[in-house]
mmCIF file of C-alpha atoms in Angstrom:
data_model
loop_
_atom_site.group_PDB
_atom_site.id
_atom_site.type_symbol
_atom_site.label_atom_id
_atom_site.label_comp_id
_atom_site.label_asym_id
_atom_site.label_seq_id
_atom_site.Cartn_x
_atom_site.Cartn_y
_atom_site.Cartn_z
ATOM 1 C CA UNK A 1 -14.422 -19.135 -14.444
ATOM 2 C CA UNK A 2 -11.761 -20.852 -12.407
ATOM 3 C CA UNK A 3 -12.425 -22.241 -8.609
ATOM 4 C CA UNK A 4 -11.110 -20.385 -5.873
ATOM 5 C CA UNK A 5 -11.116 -19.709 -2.241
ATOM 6 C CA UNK A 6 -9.892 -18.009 0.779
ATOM 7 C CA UNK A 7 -9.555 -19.725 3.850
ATOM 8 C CA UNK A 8 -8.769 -18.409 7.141
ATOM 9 C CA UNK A 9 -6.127 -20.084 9.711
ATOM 10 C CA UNK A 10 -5.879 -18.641 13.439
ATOM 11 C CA UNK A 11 -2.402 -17.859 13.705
ATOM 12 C CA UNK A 12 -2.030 -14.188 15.283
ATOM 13 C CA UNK A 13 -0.860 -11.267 13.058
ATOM 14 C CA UNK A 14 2.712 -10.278 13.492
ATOM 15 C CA UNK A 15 2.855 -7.051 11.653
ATOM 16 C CA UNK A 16 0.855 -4.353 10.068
ATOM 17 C CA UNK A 17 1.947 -1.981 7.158
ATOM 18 C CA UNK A 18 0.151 1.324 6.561
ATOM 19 C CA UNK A 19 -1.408 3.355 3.357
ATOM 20 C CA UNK A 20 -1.690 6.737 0.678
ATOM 21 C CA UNK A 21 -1.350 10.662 0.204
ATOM 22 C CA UNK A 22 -2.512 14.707 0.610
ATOM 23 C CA UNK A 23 -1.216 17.298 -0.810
ATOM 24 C CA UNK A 24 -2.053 21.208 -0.265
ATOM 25 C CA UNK A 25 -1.904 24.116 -3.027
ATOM 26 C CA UNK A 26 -1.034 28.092 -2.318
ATOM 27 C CA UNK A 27 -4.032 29.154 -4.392
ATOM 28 C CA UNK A 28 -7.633 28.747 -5.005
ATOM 29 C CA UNK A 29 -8.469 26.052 -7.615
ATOM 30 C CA UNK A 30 -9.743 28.195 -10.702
ATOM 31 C CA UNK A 31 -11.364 25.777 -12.338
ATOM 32 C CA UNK A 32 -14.455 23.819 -11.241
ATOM 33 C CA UNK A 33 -14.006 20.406 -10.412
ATOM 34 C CA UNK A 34 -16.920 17.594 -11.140
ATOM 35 C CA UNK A 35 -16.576 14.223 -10.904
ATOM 36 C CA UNK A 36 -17.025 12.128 -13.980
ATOM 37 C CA UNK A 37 -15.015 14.923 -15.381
ATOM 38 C CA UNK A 38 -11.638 15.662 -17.115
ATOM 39 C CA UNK A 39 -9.270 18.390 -15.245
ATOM 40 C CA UNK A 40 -6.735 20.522 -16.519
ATOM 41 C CA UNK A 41 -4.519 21.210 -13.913
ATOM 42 C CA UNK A 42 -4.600 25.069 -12.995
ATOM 43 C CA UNK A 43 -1.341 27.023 -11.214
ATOM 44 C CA UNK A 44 -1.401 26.545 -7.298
ATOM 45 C CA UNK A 45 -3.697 23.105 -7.643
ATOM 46 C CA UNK A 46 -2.664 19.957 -5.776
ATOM 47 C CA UNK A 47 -4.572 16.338 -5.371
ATOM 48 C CA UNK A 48 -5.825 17.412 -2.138
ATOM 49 C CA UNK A 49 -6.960 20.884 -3.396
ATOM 50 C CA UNK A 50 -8.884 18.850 -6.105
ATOM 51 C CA UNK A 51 -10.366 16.091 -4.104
ATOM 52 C CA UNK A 52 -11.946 18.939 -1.487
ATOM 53 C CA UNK A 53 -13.868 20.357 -4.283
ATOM 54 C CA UNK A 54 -14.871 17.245 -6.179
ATOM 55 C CA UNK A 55 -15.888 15.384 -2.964
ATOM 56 C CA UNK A 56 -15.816 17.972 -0.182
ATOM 57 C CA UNK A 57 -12.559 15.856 1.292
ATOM 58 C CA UNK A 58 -9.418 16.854 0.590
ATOM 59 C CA UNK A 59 -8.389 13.464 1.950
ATOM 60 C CA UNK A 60 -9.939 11.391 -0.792
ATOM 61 C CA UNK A 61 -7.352 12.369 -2.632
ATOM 62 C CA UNK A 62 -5.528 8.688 -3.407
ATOM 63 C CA UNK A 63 -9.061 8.626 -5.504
ATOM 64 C CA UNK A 64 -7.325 10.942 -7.861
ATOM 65 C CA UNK A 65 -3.939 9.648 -7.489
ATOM 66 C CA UNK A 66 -4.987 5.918 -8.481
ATOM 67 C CA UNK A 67 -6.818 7.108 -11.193
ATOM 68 C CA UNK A 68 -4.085 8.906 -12.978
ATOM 69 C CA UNK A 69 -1.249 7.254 -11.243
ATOM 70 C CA UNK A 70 0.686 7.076 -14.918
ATOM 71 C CA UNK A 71 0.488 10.873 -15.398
ATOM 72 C CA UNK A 72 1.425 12.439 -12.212
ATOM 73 C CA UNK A 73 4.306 9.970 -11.885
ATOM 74 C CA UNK A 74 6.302 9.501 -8.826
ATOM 75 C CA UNK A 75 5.919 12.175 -6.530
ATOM 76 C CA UNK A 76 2.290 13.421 -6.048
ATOM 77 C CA UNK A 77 3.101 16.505 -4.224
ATOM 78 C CA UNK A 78 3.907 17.748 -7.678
ATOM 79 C CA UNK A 79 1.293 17.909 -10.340
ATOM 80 C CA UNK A 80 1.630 20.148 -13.841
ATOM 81 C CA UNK A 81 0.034 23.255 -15.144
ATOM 82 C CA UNK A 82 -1.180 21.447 -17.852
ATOM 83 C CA UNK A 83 -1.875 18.237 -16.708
ATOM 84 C CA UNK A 84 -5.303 16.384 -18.107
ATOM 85 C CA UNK A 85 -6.903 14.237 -14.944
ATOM 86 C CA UNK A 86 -9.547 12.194 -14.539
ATOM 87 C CA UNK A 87 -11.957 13.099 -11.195
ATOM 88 C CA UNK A 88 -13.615 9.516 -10.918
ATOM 89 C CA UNK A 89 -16.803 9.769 -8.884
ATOM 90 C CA UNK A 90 -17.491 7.897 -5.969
ATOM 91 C CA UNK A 91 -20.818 5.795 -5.983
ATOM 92 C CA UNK A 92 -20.184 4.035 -9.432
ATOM 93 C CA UNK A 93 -19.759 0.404 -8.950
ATOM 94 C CA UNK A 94 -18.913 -2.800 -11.681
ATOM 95 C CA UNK A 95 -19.556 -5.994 -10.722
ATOM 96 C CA UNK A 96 -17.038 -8.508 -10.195
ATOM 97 C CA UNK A 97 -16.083 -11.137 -12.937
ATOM 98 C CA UNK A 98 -14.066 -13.151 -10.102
ATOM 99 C CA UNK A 99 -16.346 -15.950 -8.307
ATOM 100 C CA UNK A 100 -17.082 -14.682 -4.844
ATOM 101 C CA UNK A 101 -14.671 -15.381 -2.401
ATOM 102 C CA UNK A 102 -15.373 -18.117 0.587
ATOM 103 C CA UNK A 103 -14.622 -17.168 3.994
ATOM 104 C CA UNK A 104 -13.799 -21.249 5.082
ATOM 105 C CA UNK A 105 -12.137 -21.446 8.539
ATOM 106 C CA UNK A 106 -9.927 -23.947 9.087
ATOM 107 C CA UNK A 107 -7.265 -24.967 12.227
ATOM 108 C CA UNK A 108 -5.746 -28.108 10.560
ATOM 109 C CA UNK A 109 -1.862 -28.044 9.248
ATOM 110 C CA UNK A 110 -2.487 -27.650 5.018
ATOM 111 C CA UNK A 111 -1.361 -30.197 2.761
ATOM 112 C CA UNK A 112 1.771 -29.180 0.334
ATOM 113 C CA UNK A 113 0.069 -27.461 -3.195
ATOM 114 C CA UNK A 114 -0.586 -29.300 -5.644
ATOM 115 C CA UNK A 115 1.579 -28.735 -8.780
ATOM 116 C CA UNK A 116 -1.484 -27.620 -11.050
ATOM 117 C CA UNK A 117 -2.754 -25.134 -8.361
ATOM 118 C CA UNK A 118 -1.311 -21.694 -7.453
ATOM 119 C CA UNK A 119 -1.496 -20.772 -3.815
ATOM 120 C CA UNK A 120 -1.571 -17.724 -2.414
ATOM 121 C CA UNK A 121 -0.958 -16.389 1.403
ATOM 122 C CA UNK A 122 -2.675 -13.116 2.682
ATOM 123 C CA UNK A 123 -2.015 -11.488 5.800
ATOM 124 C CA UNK A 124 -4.833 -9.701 7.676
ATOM 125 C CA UNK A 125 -5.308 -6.545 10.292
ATOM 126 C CA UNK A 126 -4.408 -3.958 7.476
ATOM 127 C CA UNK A 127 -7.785 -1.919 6.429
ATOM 128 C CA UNK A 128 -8.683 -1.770 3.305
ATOM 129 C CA UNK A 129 -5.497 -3.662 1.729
ATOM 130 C CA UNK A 130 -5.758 -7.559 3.973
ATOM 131 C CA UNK A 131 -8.455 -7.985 6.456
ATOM 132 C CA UNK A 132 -10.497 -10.976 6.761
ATOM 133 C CA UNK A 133 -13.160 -9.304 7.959
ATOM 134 C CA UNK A 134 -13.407 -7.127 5.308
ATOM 135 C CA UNK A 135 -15.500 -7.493 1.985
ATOM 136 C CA UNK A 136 -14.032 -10.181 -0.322
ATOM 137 C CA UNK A 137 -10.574 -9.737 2.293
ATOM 138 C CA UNK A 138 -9.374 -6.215 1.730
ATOM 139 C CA UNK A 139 -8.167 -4.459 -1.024
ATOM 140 C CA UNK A 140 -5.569 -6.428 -2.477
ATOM 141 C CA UNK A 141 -7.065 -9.912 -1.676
ATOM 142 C CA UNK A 142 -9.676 -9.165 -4.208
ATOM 143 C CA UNK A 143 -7.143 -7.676 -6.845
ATOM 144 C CA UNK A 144 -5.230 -11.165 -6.617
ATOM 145 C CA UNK A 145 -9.274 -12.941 -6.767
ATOM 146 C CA UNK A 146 -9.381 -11.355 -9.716
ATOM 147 C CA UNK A 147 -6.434 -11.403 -11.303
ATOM 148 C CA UNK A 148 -6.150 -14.819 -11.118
ATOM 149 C CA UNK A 149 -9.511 -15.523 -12.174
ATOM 150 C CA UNK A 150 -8.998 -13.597 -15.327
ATOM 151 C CA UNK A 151 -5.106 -15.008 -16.115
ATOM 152 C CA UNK A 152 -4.028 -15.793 -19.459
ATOM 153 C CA UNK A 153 -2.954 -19.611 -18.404
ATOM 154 C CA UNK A 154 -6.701 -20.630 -16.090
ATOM 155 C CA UNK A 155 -4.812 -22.381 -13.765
ATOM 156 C CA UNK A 156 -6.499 -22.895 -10.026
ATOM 157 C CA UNK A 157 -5.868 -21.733 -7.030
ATOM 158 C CA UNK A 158 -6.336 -20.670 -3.617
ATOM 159 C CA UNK A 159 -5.916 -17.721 -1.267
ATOM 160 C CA UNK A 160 -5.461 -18.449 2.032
ATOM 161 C CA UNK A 161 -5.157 -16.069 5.094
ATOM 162 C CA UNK A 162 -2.416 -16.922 7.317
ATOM 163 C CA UNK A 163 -2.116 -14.126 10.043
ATOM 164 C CA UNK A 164 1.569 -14.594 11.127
ATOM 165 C CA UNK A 165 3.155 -12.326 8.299
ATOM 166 C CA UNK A 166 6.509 -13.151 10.115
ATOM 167 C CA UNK A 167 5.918 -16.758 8.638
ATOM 168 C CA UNK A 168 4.952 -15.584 5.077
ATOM 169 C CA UNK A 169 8.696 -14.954 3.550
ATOM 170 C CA UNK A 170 10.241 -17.918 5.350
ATOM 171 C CA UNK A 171 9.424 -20.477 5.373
ATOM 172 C CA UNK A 172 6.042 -20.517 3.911
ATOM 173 C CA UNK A 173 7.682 -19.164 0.491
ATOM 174 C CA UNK A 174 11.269 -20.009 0.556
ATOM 175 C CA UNK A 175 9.883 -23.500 1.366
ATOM 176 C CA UNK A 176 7.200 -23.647 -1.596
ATOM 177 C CA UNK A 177 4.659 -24.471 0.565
ATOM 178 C CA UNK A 178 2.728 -21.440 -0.723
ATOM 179 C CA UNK A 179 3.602 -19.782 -4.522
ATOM 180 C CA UNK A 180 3.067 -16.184 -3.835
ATOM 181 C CA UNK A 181 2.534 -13.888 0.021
ATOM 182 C CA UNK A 182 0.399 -10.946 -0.956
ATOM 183 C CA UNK A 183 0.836 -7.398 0.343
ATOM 184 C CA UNK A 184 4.739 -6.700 0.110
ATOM 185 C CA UNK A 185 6.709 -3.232 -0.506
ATOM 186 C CA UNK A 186 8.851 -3.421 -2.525
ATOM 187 C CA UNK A 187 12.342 -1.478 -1.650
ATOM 188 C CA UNK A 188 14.668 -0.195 -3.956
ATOM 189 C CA UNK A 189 17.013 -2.788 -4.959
ATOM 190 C CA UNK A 190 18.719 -0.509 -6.978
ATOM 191 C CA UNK A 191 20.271 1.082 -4.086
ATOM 192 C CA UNK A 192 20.397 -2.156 -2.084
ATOM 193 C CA UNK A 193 23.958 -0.937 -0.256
ATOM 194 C CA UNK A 194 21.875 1.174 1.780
ATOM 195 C CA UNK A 195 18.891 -1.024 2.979
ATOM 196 C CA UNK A 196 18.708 -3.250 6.014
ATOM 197 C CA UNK A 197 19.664 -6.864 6.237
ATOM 198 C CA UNK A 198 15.607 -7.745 6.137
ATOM 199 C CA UNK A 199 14.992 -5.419 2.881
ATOM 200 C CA UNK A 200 18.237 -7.295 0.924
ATOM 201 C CA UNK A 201 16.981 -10.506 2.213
ATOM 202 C CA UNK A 202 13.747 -9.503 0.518
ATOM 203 C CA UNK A 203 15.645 -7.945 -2.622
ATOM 204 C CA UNK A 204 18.014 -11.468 -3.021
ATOM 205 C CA UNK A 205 15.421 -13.802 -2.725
ATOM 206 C CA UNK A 206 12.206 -12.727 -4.351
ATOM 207 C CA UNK A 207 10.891 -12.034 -7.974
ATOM 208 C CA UNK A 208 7.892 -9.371 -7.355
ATOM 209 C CA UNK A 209 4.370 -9.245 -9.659
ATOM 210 C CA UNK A 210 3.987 -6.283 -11.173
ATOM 211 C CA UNK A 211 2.634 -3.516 -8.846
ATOM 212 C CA UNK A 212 -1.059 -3.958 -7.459
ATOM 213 C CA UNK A 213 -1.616 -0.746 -5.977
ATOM 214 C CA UNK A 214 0.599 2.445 -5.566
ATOM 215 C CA UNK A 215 0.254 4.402 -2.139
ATOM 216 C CA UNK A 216 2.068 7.692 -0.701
ATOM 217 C CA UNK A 217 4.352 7.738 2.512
ATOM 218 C CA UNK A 218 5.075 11.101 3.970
ATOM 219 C CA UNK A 219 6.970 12.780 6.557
ATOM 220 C CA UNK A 220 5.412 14.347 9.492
ATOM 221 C CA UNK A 221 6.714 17.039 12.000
ATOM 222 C CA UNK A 222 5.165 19.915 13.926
ATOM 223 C CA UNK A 223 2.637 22.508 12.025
ATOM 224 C CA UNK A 224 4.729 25.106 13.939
ATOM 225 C CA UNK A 225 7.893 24.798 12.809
ATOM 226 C CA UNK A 226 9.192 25.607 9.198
ATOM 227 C CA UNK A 227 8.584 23.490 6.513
ATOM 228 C CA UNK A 228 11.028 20.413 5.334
ATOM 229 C CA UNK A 229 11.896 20.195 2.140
ATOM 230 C CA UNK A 230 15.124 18.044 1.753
ATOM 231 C CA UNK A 231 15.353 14.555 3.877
ATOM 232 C CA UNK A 232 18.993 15.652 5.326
ATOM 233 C CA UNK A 233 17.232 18.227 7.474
ATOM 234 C CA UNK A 234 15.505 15.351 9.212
ATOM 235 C CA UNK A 235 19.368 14.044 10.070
ATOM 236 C CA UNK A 236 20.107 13.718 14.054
ATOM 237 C CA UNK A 237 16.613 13.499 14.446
ATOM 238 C CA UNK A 238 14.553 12.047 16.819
ATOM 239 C CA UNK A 239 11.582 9.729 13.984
ATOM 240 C CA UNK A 240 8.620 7.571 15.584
ATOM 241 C CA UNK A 241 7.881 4.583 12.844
ATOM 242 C CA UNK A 242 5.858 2.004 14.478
ATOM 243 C CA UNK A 243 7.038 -1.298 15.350
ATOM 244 C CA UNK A 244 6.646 -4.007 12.629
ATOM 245 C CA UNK A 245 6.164 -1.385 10.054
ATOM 246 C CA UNK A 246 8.852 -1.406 6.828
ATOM 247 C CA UNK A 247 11.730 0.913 7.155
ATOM 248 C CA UNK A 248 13.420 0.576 4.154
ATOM 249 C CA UNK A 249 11.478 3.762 2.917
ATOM 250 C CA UNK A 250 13.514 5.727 5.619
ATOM 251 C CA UNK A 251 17.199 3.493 4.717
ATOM 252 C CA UNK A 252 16.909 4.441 1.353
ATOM 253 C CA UNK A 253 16.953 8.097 2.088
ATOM 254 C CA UNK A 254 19.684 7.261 5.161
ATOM 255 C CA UNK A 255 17.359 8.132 8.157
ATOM 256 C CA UNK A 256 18.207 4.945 9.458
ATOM 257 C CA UNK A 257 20.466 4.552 12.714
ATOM 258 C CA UNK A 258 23.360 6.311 14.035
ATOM 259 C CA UNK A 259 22.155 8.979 11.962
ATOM 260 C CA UNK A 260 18.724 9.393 13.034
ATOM 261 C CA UNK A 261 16.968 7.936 16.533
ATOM 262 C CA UNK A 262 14.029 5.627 15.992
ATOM 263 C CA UNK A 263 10.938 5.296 18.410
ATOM 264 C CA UNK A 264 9.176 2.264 17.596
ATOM 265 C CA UNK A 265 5.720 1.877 19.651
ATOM 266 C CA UNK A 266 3.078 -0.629 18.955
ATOM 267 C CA UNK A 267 0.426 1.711 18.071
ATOM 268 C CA UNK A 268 0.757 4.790 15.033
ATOM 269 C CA UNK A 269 -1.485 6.768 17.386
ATOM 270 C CA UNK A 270 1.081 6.887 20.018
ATOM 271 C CA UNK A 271 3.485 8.707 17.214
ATOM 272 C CA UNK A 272 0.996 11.393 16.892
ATOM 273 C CA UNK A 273 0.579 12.107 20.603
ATOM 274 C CA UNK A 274 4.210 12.310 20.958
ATOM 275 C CA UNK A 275 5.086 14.394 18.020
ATOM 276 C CA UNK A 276 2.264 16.722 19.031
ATOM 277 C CA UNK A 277 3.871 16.766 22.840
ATOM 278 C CA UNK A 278 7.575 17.435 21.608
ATOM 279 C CA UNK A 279 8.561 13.569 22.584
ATOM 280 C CA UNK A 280 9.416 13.338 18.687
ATOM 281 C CA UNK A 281 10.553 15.575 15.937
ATOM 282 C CA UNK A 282 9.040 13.447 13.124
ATOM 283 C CA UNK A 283 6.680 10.746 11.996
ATOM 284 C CA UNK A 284 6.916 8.360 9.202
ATOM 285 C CA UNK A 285 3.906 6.792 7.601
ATOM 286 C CA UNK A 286 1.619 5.966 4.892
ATOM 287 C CA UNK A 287 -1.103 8.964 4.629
ATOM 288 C CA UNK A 288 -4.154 7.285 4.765
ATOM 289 C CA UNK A 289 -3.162 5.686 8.331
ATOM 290 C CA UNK A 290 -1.973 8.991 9.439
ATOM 291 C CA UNK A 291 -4.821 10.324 8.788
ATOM 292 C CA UNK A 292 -6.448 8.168 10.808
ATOM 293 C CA UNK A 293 -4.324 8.264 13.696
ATOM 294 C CA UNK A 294 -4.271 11.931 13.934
ATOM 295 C CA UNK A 295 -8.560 12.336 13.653
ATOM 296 C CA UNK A 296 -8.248 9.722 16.606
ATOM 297 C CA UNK A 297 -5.596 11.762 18.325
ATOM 298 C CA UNK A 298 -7.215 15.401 18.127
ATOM 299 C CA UNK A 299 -4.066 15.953 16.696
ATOM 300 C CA UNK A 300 -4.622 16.561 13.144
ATOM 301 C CA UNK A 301 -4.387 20.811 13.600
ATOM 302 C CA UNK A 302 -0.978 20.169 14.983
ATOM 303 C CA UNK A 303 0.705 18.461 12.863
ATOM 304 C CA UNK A 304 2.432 18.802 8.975
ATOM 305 C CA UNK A 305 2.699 16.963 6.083
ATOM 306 C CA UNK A 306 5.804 17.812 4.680
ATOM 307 C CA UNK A 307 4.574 17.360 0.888
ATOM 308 C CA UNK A 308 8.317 17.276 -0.549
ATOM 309 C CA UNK A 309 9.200 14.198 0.974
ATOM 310 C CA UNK A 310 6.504 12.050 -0.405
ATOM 311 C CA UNK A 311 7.083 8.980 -1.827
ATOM 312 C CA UNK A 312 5.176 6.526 -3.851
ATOM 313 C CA UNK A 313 5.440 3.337 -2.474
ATOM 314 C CA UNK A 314 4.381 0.011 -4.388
ATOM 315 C CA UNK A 315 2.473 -3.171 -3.016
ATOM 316 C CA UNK A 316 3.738 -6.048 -4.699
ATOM 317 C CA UNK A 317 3.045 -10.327 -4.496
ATOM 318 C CA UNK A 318 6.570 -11.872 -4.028
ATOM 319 C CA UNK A 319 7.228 -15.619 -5.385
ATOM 320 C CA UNK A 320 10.611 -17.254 -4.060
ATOM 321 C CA UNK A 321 13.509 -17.298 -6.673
ATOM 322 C CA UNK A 322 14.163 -20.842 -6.503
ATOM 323 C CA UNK A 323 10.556 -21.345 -7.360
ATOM 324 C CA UNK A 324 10.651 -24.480 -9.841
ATOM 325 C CA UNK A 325 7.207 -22.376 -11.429
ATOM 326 C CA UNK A 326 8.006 -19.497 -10.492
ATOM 327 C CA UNK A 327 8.640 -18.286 -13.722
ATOM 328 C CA UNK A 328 5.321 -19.856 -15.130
ATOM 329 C CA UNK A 329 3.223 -18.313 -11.816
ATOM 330 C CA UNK A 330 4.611 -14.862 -12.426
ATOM 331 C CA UNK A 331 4.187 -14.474 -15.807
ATOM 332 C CA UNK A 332 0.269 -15.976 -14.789
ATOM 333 C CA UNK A 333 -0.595 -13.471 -12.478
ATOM 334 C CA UNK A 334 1.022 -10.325 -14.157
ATOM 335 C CA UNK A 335 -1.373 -11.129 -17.368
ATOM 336 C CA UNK A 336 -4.585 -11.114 -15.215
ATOM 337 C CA UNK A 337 -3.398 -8.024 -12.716
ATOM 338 C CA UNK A 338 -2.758 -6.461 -16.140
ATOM 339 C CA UNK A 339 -5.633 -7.734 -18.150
ATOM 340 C CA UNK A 340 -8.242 -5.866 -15.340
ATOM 341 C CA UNK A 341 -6.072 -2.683 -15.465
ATOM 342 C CA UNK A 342 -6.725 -2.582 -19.193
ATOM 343 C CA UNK A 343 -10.080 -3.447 -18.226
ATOM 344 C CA UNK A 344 -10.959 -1.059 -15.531
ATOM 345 C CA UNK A 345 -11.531 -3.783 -12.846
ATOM 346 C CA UNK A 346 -8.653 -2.824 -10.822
ATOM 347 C CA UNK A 347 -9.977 0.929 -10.517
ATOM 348 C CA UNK A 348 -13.323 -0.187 -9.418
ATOM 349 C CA UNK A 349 -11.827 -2.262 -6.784
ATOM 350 C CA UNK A 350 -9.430 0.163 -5.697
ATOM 351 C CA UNK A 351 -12.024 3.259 -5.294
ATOM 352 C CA UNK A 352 -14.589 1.094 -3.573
ATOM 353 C CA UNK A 353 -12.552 -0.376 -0.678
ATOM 354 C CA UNK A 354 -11.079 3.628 -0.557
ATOM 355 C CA UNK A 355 -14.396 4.641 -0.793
ATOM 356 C CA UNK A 356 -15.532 2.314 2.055
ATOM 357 C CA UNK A 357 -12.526 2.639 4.395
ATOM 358 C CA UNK A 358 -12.634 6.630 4.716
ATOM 359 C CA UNK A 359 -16.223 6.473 5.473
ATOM 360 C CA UNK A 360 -15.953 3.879 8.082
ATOM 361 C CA UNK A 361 -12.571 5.954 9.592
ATOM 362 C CA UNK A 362 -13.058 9.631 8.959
ATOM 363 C CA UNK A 363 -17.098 9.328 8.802
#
């Protein structure tokens, strides 16, 4: 078992991201669904359809999702007559095979890493995926404890939470004075023509890990207006994405400026109470944060997912390109964030800190 630690500095958080998916069916689930049980996917079923019977909450659906992310593929508002999923129950828990993570404060500047020792920055403020206060930091803190600690090459290291994720890219990574920031979407760099300056910055200069978790980012307008199906009806638009949140999920499909407006408030709740006035036609954002915001809102009968617009976005680690190691460190963390997939680790992170975070937000 290999040291490791997470320490926590008291710089002030500069952004927040968000987090995962619903998805609602046009007629009654024929089949029982049990946890602990294998599903075959009836006509007129959808994740959230599924996760209302197996757990009385449709919202618990990303349960589902992360359990049989390699079947459903891409676009969970669209599963298969057909299909064979998994319905994971809810209580089971596996112990850890990472050494517990310490919670060490500490205000004095870091000394440069050591060239035997990876180290890792984590953000905070984003329940479950990086929060300090959270168990063992959040979601993906305790994917990267663990990945590490079960690598193929053993080498040390150290997570440290540095709150300013404004600082993590540059210089903190550029500069080498950390290996890897946690907690990173990923755009497409395929289509990199079409992203921001930021996202190509990101695209240019950064190898990514392998994908640590998968969430869902939907579309929100009205429950009393028609459906949208297509991302050019959303064109000349007025679309509330909070400020400090990513946007190159919206430049990829062009609903980026002149051709849509963009509201940017400081809070996603304030998107919510001004979609649900008229203030805004639509609101972008993970699922599981929308959900959130719209229970805290009063909002949540008023408003519509628009299910074919979903996306599956991707949470990476990024590791500078001019990284003399870099190649070493990737290839180091990818075996352990792939050994405890093959293992089953990663699920039973995963569903606990989902587990934990809807009962402490929707009760």
């Amino acid at each position: 078992m290999m040291k490791s630690s997470i320490a926590f500095s008291t710089t002030t958080c500069a952004a927040a991201l968000a987090a995962a998916f619903i998805s609602t069916g046009t007629t009654a689930t024929a089949q029982s669904v049990q946890c602990g049980t294998t599903y075959t996917v009836q006509s007129g079923d959808s994740l959230s359809k599924l996760a209302a019977e197996a757990y009385d909450d449709a919202s618990a659906f990303q349960i589902i999702y992360s359990a049989n992310a390699d079947t459903v593929g891409p676009n969970p508002g669209i599963i298969s007559v057909g299909m064979r999923l998994e319905v994971p129950c809810l209580g089971d828990t596996v112990a850890s095979t990472a050494a517990p993570i310490s919670q060490d404060v500490g205000v004095e500047r870091l000394p440069f890493p050591n060239e035997r020792e990876i180290r890792v920055a984590q953000g905070s403020n984003w329940a479950p995926f990086a929060n300090e206060a959270q168990e063992q930091g959040g979601m993906i803190t305790e994917i990267a404890n663990v990945a590490l600690a079960n690598s193929a090459g053993g080498t040390p290291y150290k997570i440290d939470f540095i709150n300013d994720w404004g600082a993590h890219l540059t210089p903190l990574v550029t500069d080498h004075a950390y290996d890897f920031s946690l907690s990173w979407f990923k755009p497409n760099c395929d289509q990199i023509a079409r992203l921001g300056e930021d996202s190509q910055f990101r695209c240019n200069n950064f190898d990514w890990t392998e994908p640590m978790f998968e969430q869902v980012f939907g579309y929100y307008t009205r429950a009393s207006e028609p459906e949208v199906t297509r991302y050019s009806q959303l064109l000349g638009k007025v679309v509330c994405r909070p400020s400090g949140y990513a946007t190159f999920q919206l430049e990829e499909n062009d609903l980026k400026e002149p051709n849509v407006t963009w509201v940017r408030p400081s809070d996603p709740n304030e998107c919510f109470t001004a979609l649900a006035a008229g203030d805004v036609d639509v609101v972008a954002l993970a699922v599981d944060t929308a959900d959130g915001a719209m229970v805290e809102t009063g909002t949540t009968d008023q408003i519509r997912l628009n299910e074919a617009l979903a996306q599956v976005l991707t949470i990476h680690g990024v590791i500078s390109k001019n990284n003399p190691q870099g190649e070493a460190m990737l290839a180091e963390f990818n075996s352990g964030l792939n050994a405890i997939k093959e293992t089953g680790e990663w699920f039973e992170i995963v569903r606990r800190h989902l587990t934990e975070f809807r009962a402490m937000t929707q009760g």
